[in-house]
Coordinates of C-alpha atoms in Angstrom, one line a residue:
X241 CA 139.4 16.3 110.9
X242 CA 140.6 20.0 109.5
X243 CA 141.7 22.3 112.3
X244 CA 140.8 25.3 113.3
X245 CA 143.5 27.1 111.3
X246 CA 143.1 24.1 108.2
X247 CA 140.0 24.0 106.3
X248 CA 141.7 21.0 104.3
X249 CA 142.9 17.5 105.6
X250 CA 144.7 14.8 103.6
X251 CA 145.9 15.0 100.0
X252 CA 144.4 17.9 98.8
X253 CA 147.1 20.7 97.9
X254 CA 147.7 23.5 100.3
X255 CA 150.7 25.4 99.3
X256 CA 152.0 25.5 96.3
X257 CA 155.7 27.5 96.3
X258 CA 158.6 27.6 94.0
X259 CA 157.2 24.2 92.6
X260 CA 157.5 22.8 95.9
X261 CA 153.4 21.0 96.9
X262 CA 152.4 20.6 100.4
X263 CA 149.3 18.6 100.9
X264 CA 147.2 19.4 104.2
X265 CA 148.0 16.3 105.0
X266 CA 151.7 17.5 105.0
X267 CA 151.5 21.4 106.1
X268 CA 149.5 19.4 109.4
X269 CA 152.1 17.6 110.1
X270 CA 155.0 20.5 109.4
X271 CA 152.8 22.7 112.3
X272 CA 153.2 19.5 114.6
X273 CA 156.5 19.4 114.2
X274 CA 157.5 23.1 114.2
X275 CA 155.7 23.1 117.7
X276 CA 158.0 20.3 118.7
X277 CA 160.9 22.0 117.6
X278 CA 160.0 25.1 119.1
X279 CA 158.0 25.0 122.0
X280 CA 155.2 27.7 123.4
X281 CA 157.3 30.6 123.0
X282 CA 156.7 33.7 120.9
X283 CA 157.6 32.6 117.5
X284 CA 158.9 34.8 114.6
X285 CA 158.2 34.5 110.8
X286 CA 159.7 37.3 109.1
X287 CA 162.6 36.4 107.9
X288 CA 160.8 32.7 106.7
X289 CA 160.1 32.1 103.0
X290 CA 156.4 31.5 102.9
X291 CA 155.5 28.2 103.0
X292 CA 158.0 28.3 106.3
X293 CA 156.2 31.5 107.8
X294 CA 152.6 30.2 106.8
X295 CA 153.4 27.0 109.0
X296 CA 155.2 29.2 111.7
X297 CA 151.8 31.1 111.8
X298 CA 149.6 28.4 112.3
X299 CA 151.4 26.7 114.6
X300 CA 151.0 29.5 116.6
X301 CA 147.6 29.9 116.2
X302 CA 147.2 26.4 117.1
X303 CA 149.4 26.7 120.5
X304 CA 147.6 29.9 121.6
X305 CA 151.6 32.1 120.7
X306 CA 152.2 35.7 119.8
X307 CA 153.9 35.4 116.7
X308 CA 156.1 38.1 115.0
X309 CA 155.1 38.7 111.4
X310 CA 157.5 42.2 110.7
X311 CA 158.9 43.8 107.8
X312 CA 162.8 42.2 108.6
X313 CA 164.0 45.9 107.4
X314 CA 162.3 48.3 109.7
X315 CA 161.2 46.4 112.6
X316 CA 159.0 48.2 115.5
X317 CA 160.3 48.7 119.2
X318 CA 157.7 46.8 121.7
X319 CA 157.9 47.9 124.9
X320 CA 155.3 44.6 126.1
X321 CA 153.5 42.1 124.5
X322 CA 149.6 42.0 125.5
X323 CA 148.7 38.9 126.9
X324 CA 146.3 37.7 124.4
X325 CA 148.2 38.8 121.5
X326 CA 148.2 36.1 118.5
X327 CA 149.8 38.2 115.8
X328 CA 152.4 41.0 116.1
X329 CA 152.0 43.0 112.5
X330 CA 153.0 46.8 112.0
X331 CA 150.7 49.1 109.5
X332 CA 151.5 49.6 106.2
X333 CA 153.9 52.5 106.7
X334 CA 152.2 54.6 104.2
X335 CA 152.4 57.5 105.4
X336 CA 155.5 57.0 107.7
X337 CA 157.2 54.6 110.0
X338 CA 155.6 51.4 110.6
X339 CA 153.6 51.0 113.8
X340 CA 153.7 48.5 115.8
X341 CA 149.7 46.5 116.3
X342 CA 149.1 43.5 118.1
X343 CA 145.8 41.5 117.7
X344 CA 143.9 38.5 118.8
X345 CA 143.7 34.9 116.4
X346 CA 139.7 35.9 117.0
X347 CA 139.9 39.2 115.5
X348 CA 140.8 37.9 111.9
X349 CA 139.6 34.1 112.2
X350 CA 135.8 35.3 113.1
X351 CA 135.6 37.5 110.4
X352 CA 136.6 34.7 107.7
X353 CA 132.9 33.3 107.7
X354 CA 131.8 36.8 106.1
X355 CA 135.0 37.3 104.1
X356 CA 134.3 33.9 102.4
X357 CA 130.4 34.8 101.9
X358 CA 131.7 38.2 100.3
X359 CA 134.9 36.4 98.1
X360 CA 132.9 33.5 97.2
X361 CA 136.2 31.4 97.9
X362 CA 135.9 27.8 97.9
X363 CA 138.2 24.5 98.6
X364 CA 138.7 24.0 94.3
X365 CA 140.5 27.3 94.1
X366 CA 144.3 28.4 94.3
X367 CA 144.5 31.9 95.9
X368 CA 147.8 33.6 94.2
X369 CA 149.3 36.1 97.2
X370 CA 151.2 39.4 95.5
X371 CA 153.3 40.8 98.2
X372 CA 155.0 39.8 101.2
X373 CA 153.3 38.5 104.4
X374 CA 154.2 41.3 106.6
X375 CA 151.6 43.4 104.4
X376 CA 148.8 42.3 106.4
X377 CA 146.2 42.3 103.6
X378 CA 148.8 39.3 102.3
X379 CA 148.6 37.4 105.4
X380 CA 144.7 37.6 105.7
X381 CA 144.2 36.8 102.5
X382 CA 146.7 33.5 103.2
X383 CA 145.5 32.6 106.3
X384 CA 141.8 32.7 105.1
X385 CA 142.6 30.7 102.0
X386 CA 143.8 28.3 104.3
X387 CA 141.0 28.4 106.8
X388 CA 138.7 27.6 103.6
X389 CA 140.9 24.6 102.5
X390 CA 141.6 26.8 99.3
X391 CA 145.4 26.1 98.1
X392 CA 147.9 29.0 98.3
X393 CA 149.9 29.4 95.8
X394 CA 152.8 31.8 93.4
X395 CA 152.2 30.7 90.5
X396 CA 149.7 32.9 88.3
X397 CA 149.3 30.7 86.0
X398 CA 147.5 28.2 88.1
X399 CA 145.5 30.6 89.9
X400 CA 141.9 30.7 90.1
X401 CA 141.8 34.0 92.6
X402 CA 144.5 36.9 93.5
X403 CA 144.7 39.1 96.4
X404 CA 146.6 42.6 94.7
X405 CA 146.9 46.2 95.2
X406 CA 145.4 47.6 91.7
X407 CA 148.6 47.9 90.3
X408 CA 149.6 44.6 90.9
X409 CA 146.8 43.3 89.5
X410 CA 147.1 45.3 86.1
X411 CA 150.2 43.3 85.8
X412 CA 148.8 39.9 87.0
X413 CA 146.0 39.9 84.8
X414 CA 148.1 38.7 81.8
X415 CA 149.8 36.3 83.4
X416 CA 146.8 34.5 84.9
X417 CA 144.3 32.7 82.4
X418 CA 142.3 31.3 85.1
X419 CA 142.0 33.7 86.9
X420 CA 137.7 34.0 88.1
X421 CA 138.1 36.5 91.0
X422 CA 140.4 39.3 92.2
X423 CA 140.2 40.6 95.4
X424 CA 141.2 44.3 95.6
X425 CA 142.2 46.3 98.6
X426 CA 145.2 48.7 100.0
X427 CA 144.2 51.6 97.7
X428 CA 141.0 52.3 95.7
X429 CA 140.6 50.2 93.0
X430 CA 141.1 52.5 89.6
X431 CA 139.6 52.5 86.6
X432 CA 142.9 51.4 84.7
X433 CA 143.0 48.4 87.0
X434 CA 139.5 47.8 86.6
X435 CA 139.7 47.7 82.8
X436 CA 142.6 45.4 82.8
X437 CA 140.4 42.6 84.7
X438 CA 137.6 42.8 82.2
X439 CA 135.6 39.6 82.6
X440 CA 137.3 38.3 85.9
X441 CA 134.9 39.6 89.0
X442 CA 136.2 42.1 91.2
X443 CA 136.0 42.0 94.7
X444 CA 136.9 45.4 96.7
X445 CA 137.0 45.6 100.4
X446 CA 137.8 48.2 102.5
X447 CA 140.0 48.7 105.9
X448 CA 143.0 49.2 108.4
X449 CA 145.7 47.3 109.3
X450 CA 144.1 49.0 113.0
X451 CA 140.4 47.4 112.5
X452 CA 140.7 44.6 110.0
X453 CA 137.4 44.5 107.4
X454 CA 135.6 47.5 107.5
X455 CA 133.4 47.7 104.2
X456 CA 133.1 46.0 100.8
X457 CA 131.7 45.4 97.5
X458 CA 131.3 43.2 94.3
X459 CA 132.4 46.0 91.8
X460 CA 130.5 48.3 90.4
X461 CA 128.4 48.0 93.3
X462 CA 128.9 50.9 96.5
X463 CA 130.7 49.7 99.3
X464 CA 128.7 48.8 102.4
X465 CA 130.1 48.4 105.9
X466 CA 129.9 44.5 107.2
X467 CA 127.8 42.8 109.7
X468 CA 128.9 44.0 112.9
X469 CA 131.0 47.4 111.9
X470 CA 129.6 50.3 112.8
X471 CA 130.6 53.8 111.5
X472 CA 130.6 57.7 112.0
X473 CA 131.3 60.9 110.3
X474 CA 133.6 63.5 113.1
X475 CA 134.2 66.4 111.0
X476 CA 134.9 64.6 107.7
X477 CA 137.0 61.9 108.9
X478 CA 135.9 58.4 109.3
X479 CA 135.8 56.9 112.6
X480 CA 134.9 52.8 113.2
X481 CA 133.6 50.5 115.7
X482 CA 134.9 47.3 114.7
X483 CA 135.1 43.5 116.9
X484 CA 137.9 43.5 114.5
X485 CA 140.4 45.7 115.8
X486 CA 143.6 45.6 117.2
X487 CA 144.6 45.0 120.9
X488 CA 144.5 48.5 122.9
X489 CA 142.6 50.6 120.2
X490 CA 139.3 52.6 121.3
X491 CA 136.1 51.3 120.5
X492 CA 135.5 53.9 117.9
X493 CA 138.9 54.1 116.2
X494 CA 139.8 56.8 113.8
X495 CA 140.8 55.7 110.9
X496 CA 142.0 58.7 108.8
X497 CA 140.1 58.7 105.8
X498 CA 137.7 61.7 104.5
X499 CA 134.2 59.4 104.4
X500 CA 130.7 59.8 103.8
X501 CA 128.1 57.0 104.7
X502 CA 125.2 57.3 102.7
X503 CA 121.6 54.9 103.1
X504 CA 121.9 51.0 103.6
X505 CA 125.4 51.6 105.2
X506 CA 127.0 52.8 102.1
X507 CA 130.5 53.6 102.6
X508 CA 132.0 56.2 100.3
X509 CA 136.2 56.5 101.0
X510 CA 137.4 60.0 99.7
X511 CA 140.9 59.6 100.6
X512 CA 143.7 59.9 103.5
X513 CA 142.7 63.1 106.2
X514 CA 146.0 64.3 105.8
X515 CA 146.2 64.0 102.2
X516 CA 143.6 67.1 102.0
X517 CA 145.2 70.0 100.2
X518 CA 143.7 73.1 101.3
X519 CA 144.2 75.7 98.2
X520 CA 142.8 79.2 98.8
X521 CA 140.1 77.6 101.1
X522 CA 139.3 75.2 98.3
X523 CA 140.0 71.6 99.6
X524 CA 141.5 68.9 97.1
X525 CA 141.3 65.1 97.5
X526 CA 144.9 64.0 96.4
X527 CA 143.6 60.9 95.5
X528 CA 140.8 62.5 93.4
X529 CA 143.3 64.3 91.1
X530 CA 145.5 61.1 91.5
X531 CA 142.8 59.1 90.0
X532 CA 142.2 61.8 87.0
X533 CA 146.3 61.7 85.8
X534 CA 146.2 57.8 86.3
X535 CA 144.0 57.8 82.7
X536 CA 145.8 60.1 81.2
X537 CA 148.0 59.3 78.1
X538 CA 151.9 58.7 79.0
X539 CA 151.4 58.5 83.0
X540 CA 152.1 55.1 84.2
X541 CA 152.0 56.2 87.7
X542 CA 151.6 59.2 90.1
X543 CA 151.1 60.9 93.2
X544 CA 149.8 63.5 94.5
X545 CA 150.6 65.8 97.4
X546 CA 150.1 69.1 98.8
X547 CA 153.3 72.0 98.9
X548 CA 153.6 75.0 101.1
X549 CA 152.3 78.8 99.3
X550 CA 153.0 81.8 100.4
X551 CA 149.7 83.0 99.3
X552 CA 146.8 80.3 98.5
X553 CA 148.0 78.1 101.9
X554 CA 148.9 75.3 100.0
X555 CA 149.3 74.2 96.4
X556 CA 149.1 70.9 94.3
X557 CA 152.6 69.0 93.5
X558 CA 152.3 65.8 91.4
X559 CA 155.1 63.2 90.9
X560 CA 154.5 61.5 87.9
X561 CA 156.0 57.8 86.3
X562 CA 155.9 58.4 82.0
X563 CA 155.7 56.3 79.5
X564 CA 159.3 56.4 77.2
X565 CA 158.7 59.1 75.3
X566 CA 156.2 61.4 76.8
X567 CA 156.8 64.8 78.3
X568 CA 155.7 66.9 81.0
X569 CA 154.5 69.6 78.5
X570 CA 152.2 66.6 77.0
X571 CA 150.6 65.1 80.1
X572 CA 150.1 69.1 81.7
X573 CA 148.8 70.0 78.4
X574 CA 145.9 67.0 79.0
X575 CA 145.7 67.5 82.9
X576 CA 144.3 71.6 81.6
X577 CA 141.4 70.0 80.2
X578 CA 139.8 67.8 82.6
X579 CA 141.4 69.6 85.9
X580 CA 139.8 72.6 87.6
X581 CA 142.1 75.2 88.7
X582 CA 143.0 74.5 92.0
X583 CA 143.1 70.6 91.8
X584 CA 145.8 71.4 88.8
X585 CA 149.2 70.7 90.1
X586 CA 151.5 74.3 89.9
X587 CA 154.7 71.5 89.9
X588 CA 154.8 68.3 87.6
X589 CA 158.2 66.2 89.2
X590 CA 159.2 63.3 87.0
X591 CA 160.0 60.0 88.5
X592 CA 161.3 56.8 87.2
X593 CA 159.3 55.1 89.4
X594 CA 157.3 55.9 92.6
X595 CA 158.2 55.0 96.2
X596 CA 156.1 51.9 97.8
X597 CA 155.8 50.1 100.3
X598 CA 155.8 46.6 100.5
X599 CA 152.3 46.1 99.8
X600 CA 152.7 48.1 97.1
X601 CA 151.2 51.3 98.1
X602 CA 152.7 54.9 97.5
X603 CA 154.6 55.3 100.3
X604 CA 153.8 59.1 100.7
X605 CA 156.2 60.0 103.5
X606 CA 159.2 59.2 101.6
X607 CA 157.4 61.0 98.6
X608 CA 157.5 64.3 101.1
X609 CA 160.6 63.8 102.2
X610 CA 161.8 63.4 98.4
X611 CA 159.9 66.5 97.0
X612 CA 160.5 69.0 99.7

């Protein structure tokens, strides 16, 4: 009989790492024994390979024990541990230091019924994971693959769906033959990324390492807020009431993003609050000019962010990854014709590549830090 945490039983393939196969049958009987071996403690997988931190998990999903699932190179200070707790994750660290979140088994495991109606993820298929488990988006996508009785796996070549960031993705898409569905989240999904999976269905969702799901969509359809999420507008910036959320946060959480809902709970994401450039009274999206460069010949990445003037308030700086080969003068010369004035960055900063985090988004505090 599966678990709760095991959709699977028996010989069908649950993980599938480094060539290594466990069955359900086997992966059961690991949790068992890492419970033996370990007790009703809080339990820590950061430092585990996969396969090691996927059992740690579920054994302490199954025992009803916080366990630690941490970026091993910039772990949070936690001052207590709420009593409920399941899993101890950080955010993304996007836009800074990682912060520490704590949150019920509940608040994921009774949203998977939706998340599968939305993924269309059954038992047949093997769920490649991109990034590292302590990128939370990793670890749901994992754990819900497993609640399905789907097989997790590394190998692209044997996958039948992928959770990515969109750049991830553009590079996965080759690899991956069988690829039927990619589920997109982290950052918007681009219309690079989008081209790249032509004729493999695109699943975008939408959300916080703070509230979990928020909103999603079977590209090119609009995002719509799930069953159960409720949403508001405070002076641009979206605000959500989610049974989704973390331990401690109010029951309408700011998120940060500029939003507009429109009719039949349409969610429309603009961008990160902060990442508003005010130029002469004129307000740029960052990640509306980001998503302009992105299709423009020679740029293989960039960012966008606002600088300090003297005279207009602020001013657009963009840090740009090129193609071998391509100026500045080249990709500026492009940027003139599809840019209006004030969303056209006064400073272009080559880079040889971006700084991400380990979910692969722009990590845009270290981009300030590296530009001012």
């Amino acid at each position: 009989m599966p678990s709760r945490e095991l959709g699977g039983a028996g010989d069908r393939p649950a993980l599938e790492f480094d060539g290594r196969t466990y069955t359900y049958g086997e992966l059961d009987h690991a949790i068992e024994q890492w419970i033996e071996r370990h007790g009703s403690g809080e339990y820590d997988a950061s430092t585990l390979s996969v396969p090691e931190a996927l059992i740690c998990v579920c054994a302490a999903a199954r025992q009803g024990v916080p366990v630690r699932v941490e970026n091993p190179a910039v772990r949070p200070e936690r001052p207590s541990i709420p009593p409920s707790a399941f899993l101890l994750v950080t955010t993304s660290g996007s836009t800074g230091r990682p912060r520490p979140l704590a949150r019920t088994a509940a608040s994921w495991y009774d949203s998977f019924p939706d998340f599968t109606a939305i993924t269309g993820v059954t038992p047949a298929d093997r769920v490649l994971i991109t990034g590292p488990l302590h990128a939370t988006m990793h670890l749901f996508g994992a754990l819900h693959a497993l609640w399905v009785g789907a097989c997790v796996t590394d190998d692209p070549a044997r996958a039948t769906v992928v959770h990515a960031v969109p750049a991830v993705l553009r590079e996965v898409i080759g690899l991956a033959p069988m690829l039927r569905t990619a589920i997109v989240a982290g950052i918007a999904l681009d219309e690079g990324a989008a081209a790249a999976a032509h004729g493999v269905e695109i699943i975008e969702y939408y959300g916080s390492a703070e509230v979990s799901l928020v909103a999603a969509r079977r590209v090119p359809e609009p995002l719509r807020l799930l069953d159960g999420v409720d949403a508001q507008i405070r002076d641009g910036l979206l605000h959500v009431r989610s049974p989704y959320r973390v331990l401690g946060a109010p029951e309408w959480f700011g998120v940060g993003d500029l939003a507009e809902l429109g009719a039949d709970r349409t969610l429309t994401v603009r961008g990160r609050g902060e990442s508003a450039i005010n130029v002469g009274g004129t307000t740029v999206v960052a990640e509306d000019v980001e998503r302009i460069l992105a299709t423009l010949d020679g740029v293989v990445a960039v960012a966008v962010i606002g600088s300090p003037h003297a005279v207009f308030g602020e001013t657009v700086t963009a840090a740009v990854q090129l193609d071998d080969g391509i100026g500045i003068g080249a990709v500026r010369a492009q940027a003139r014709a599809v840019l209006g004035r004030e969303a056209m960055p006064r400073r272009w900063v080559p880079l040889s590549a971006l700084p991400k985090t380990a979910s692969g988004k722009v990590a845009r505090g270290q981009l300030k830090d590296l530009l001012t």
